[in-house]
Amino acid sequence: MNCRSEVLEVSVEGRQVEEAMLAVLHTILLHRSTGKFHYKKEGTYSIGTVGTQDVDCDFIDFTFVRVSADELDRVIRKAVAEFKDALGNSGSDGMGQISLEFYQKKKSRWPFSDECIPWEVWSIKVNVVNLANEQERQICREKVGEKLGEKVINIVEVINRHDYLPKMPTQSEVDNVFDTSLKDVQPYLYKITYQITDSLGTSVSTTMRRLIKDTLAL
Amino acid sequence: MDSDLSPQDKKDLDKFIKFFALKTVQVIVQARLGEKINTCSSSSPTGSDWFNLAIKDIPEVTHEAKKALAGQLPGIGRSMCVEISLKTSEGDSMELETWCLEMNEKCDKDIKVSYTVYNRLSLLLKSLLAITRVTPAYKLSRKQGHDYVILYRIYFGDVQLTGLGEGFQTVRVGIVGTPIGTITLSCAYRTNLALMSSRYALHLPVCKCWAINCFELHNQYDFLTCVCCFDLTEVAKYVSLPNQMVVPGKEGGVPQVPAQPTHGTAAEHGRIPSCPTGQSPQPAPPTSYCSIEVKTVSPSDALETTFTRKVGAFVNKATTQVTTTSLDLPFAAFAPRAYDLQENDPMVHPPPSPAPSSPLQGSLHSNTSSHSGGLPQDDFVMVDFKPAFSKDDLLPMDLGTFYKEFQNPPQLASLSIDVSVQSMAEDLDSLPEKLAIYEKNIDEFDAFVDTLQ
């Protein structure tokens, strides 16, 4: 099974980085989260209900929809804040990439650890621009809003191709497919990583970080 | 075809399509209410949340949708459409977008109805939630108020897109294959937002109805309506309107009507819309935004075009002239009597010299409204010009008279030489003659210089 990879690019001003990333990541996670599974004795299961929330951006003329799950929102915000700090501290031209990877776990026999097999990777390339005056910022506010709208349409287009999705697991396998640690929703297993690009355009992997719910604990 | 589908699957599929159609309408209409939507996740399923999504059911909207469907289901050749339009307080309306739920003949025989189709329909609803916040009508709907409202209309049958104007864009939300056909959900939205009048058979208010007195209040601020030809969020940032009518807001210059009768209605903000148009109007939320001829102009364009006088939504073209005294402006008594739309408009054709009797002429605007009357020119009282600190003396030439006489002195003769008459060539030709004269009188010049030393 091949992992499909989608790349999105955005150019934003420094203070717009967080909201732009949140908008894109939450839009993807909205489509890649289900309600909580409740398995019944016969092996069937029922699915909980996913609520949604509109989020207005402060620095961008844009509103996005996220799942109503505060725990998930906190995790995503933390990851985005780290990415933003890394971008700011890197001293580079403000280019970086944040990746949202959905994976499945494949249990291996001892002594081998579980394998993480990605099945979908979304990479968001960010280019931070510096603006000279308020007028440019106002224009940027709207332009970035329009661009994010286009990204949402791109995301929806990809999602609705109905390409590979992991099979719905049995109760014993559910933790290999879904992140069951959250109270309200159940996203597919995911991890967020980021890279900061130096001014030469080569990737500086020293800033790789993992922010995962399910690490490979031996 | 249907023979491949078990009766239970067929029944399930019909039910899914029916409820999908109803939920689609709810999502679209709720996204145009002008408010942020917030629903809670629930880990324990109640069994009543279709497609595992918390989408509220507004009863009036469900009623309208069922009425439009009239017991049928969207199918091949039978599309369900939700039309979103904008209606101003003056009665002008404009179609903004049309959401179409259609089915084509491409069948997916192998797909599992109760599982795959259901989950994909759920995914499609999530995509719809996301896309409804992205089309241009969303921003307009968030700013609706007493200047305009957003309306919806549901119809069944053939898709009608002619009302969207030229160059409309289409965005596909998604598709779901089923054994009886492929369901597609898309949106066609207007890009040319120039206002045109049209009539609609039945349009239902998405948001609260507006109060009648809000319109009267608005007429006093007709300047806004002239400027409303353009995207106010652009113009308001860069143009200072008289009476500080524009208050830069979070979204960049959302104008607030100063004396708002609608403040008290903030508590009613959460009410769901009333369905029949015949109901008495309810107060509108306090935000006021007027963007009738909304174009995506850059700020510099907006600055230039502010003064090219298009007719805005609330300006009647052929009405009697009005004086600015009816607009409750300061020093209105000094304002000129009447202005035509274009001819005497000081902002379009600035007067050649300032007239002292109307000090605010340069900053006033012309308007037309149904009001007429006001102070005619004759009522101006000429007061003797008394300069400050001057004494009332009996000299024939006192300070005031002196000032008046010499206020506009004639231009110096030397400055009024028509330079173009004397060309460079003529200058050069006359040079030798002048030199000869100076040489002849050289002794006189020398003597003069000696006297200076």
PDB file of C-alpha atoms in Angstrom, chain B residues 68-164:
ATOM      1  CA  ALA B  68     -39.831  21.423  -1.741  1.00  0.00           C
ATOM      2  CA  LEU B  69     -39.104  17.714  -1.987  1.00  0.00           C
ATOM      3  CA  ALA B  70     -42.825  16.933  -1.792  1.00  0.00           C
ATOM      4  CA  GLY B  71     -42.242  13.306  -1.009  1.00  0.00           C
ATOM      5  CA  GLN B  72     -39.681  12.806  -3.772  1.00  0.00           C
ATOM      6  CA  LEU B  73     -36.004  12.183  -3.468  1.00  0.00           C
ATOM      7  CA  PRO B  74     -33.116  13.789  -5.311  1.00  0.00           C
ATOM      8  CA  GLY B  75     -32.370  11.518  -8.206  1.00  0.00           C
ATOM      9  CA  ILE B  76     -31.245  11.438 -11.787  1.00  0.00           C
ATOM     10  CA  GLY B  77     -32.723  14.481 -13.425  1.00  0.00           C
ATOM     11  CA  ARG B  78     -34.253  15.620 -10.147  1.00  0.00           C
ATOM     12  CA  SER B  79     -31.878  17.951  -8.363  1.00  0.00           C
ATOM     13  CA  MET B  80     -32.417  19.663  -5.076  1.00  0.00           C
ATOM     14  CA  CYS B  81     -31.118  23.202  -5.009  1.00  0.00           C
ATOM     15  CA  VAL B  82     -30.679  25.723  -2.237  1.00  0.00           C
ATOM     16  CA  GLU B  83     -30.450  29.240  -3.545  1.00  0.00           C
ATOM     17  CA  ILE B  84     -28.886  31.903  -1.332  1.00  0.00           C
ATOM     18  CA  SER B  85     -29.581  35.522  -2.123  1.00  0.00           C
ATOM     19  CA  LEU B  86     -29.098  38.928  -0.630  1.00  0.00           C
ATOM     20  CA  LYS B  87     -31.942  41.366  -0.200  1.00  0.00           C
ATOM     21  CA  THR B  88     -31.450  44.986   0.706  1.00  0.00           C
ATOM     22  CA  SER B  89     -33.766  47.075   2.795  1.00  0.00           C
ATOM     23  CA  GLU B  90     -34.840  48.841  -0.374  1.00  0.00           C
ATOM     24  CA  GLY B  91     -36.081  45.622  -1.831  1.00  0.00           C
ATOM     25  CA  ASP B  92     -33.285  44.994  -4.304  1.00  0.00           C
ATOM     26  CA  SER B  93     -32.081  41.470  -4.353  1.00  0.00           C
ATOM     27  CA  MET B  94     -29.245  39.506  -5.820  1.00  0.00           C
ATOM     28  CA  GLU B  95     -28.580  35.796  -6.069  1.00  0.00           C
ATOM     29  CA  LEU B  96     -25.289  34.935  -4.438  1.00  0.00           C
ATOM     30  CA  GLU B  97     -24.969  31.198  -4.797  1.00  0.00           C
ATOM     31  CA  THR B  98     -26.808  28.004  -5.603  1.00  0.00           C
ATOM     32  CA  TRP B  99     -25.987  24.721  -3.904  1.00  0.00           C
ATOM     33  CA  CYS B 100     -26.958  21.707  -5.969  1.00  0.00           C
ATOM     34  CA  LEU B 101     -27.500  18.161  -4.797  1.00  0.00           C
ATOM     35  CA  GLU B 102     -27.672  16.076  -7.929  1.00  0.00           C
ATOM     36  CA  MET B 103     -27.420  12.503  -9.033  1.00  0.00           C
ATOM     37  CA  ASN B 104     -25.905  11.189 -12.221  1.00  0.00           C
ATOM     38  CA  GLU B 105     -26.202   7.793 -13.824  1.00  0.00           C
ATOM     39  CA  LYS B 106     -22.802   6.425 -12.894  1.00  0.00           C
ATOM     40  CA  CYS B 107     -23.518   3.579 -10.501  1.00  0.00           C
ATOM     41  CA  ASP B 108     -21.243   1.775  -8.115  1.00  0.00           C
ATOM     42  CA  LYS B 109     -22.821  -1.624  -7.792  1.00  0.00           C
ATOM     43  CA  ASP B 110     -20.300  -3.096  -5.400  1.00  0.00           C
ATOM     44  CA  ILE B 111     -20.440  -0.472  -2.761  1.00  0.00           C
ATOM     45  CA  LYS B 112     -21.917  -1.369   0.598  1.00  0.00           C
ATOM     46  CA  VAL B 113     -24.884   0.823   1.337  1.00  0.00           C
ATOM     47  CA  SER B 114     -25.210   0.572   5.047  1.00  0.00           C
ATOM     48  CA  TYR B 115     -21.581   1.138   5.704  1.00  0.00           C
ATOM     49  CA  THR B 116     -19.523   2.734   2.979  1.00  0.00           C
ATOM     50  CA  VAL B 117     -22.220   4.945   1.496  1.00  0.00           C
ATOM     51  CA  TYR B 118     -23.270   6.102   4.938  1.00  0.00           C
ATOM     52  CA  ASN B 119     -19.717   6.968   5.979  1.00  0.00           C
ATOM     53  CA  ARG B 120     -19.012   8.739   2.731  1.00  0.00           C
ATOM     54  CA  LEU B 121     -22.173  10.778   3.072  1.00  0.00           C
ATOM     55  CA  SER B 122     -20.946  11.730   6.529  1.00  0.00           C
ATOM     56  CA  LEU B 123     -17.626  12.791   5.047  1.00  0.00           C
ATOM     57  CA  LEU B 124     -19.448  14.807   2.406  1.00  0.00           C
ATOM     58  CA  LEU B 125     -21.388  16.657   5.075  1.00  0.00           C
ATOM     59  CA  LYS B 126     -18.142  17.534   6.817  1.00  0.00           C
ATOM     60  CA  SER B 127     -16.792  18.850   3.536  1.00  0.00           C
ATOM     61  CA  LEU B 128     -19.947  20.870   3.142  1.00  0.00           C
ATOM     62  CA  LEU B 129     -19.416  22.375   6.590  1.00  0.00           C
ATOM     63  CA  ALA B 130     -15.916  23.421   5.562  1.00  0.00           C
ATOM     64  CA  ILE B 131     -16.802  24.731   2.094  1.00  0.00           C
ATOM     65  CA  THR B 132     -19.787  26.791   3.272  1.00  0.00           C
ATOM     66  CA  ARG B 133     -17.328  28.975   5.198  1.00  0.00           C
ATOM     67  CA  VAL B 134     -15.169  29.537   2.165  1.00  0.00           C
ATOM     68  CA  THR B 135     -17.492  30.885  -0.536  1.00  0.00           C
ATOM     69  CA  PRO B 136     -17.898  34.683  -0.756  1.00  0.00           C
ATOM     70  CA  ALA B 137     -21.457  34.617   0.575  1.00  0.00           C
ATOM     71  CA  TYR B 138     -20.217  33.524   3.979  1.00  0.00           C
ATOM     72  CA  LYS B 139     -18.522  36.825   4.738  1.00  0.00           C
ATOM     73  CA  LEU B 140     -21.530  38.728   3.473  1.00  0.00           C
ATOM     74  CA  SER B 141     -23.829  36.667   5.634  1.00  0.00           C
ATOM     75  CA  ARG B 142     -21.726  37.284   8.735  1.00  0.00           C
ATOM     76  CA  LYS B 143     -22.145  40.988   8.227  1.00  0.00           C
ATOM     77  CA  GLN B 144     -25.827  41.053   7.451  1.00  0.00           C
ATOM     78  CA  GLY B 145     -27.972  43.297   9.548  1.00  0.00           C
ATOM     79  CA  HIS B 146     -30.457  46.052   9.014  1.00  0.00           C
ATOM     80  CA  ASP B 147     -28.996  47.014   5.661  1.00  0.00           C
ATOM     81  CA  TYR B 148     -29.477  43.675   4.035  1.00  0.00           C
ATOM     82  CA  VAL B 149     -30.405  40.157   4.893  1.00  0.00           C
ATOM     83  CA  ILE B 150     -29.560  36.817   3.416  1.00  0.00           C
ATOM     84  CA  LEU B 151     -32.434  34.706   2.175  1.00  0.00           C
ATOM     85  CA  TYR B 152     -32.721  31.125   1.045  1.00  0.00           C
ATOM     86  CA  ARG B 153     -34.993  29.293  -1.342  1.00  0.00           C
ATOM     87  CA  ILE B 154     -35.226  25.574  -1.869  1.00  0.00           C
ATOM     88  CA  TYR B 155     -36.423  24.137  -5.117  1.00  0.00           C
ATOM     89  CA  PHE B 156     -36.515  20.777  -6.755  1.00  0.00           C
ATOM     90  CA  GLY B 157     -36.046  19.930 -10.385  1.00  0.00           C
ATOM     91  CA  ASP B 158     -33.766  21.599 -12.894  1.00  0.00           C
ATOM     92  CA  VAL B 159     -30.850  23.648 -11.710  1.00  0.00           C
ATOM     93  CA  GLN B 160     -31.183  27.369 -12.483  1.00  0.00           C
ATOM     94  CA  LEU B 161     -27.938  29.288 -12.557  1.00  0.00           C
ATOM     95  CA  THR B 162     -28.819  32.242 -14.759  1.00  0.00           C
ATOM     96  CA  GLY B 163     -29.407  34.516 -11.801  1.00  0.00           C
ATOM     97  CA  LEU B 164     -25.781  34.296 -10.774  1.00  0.00           C
TER      98      LEU B 164
END
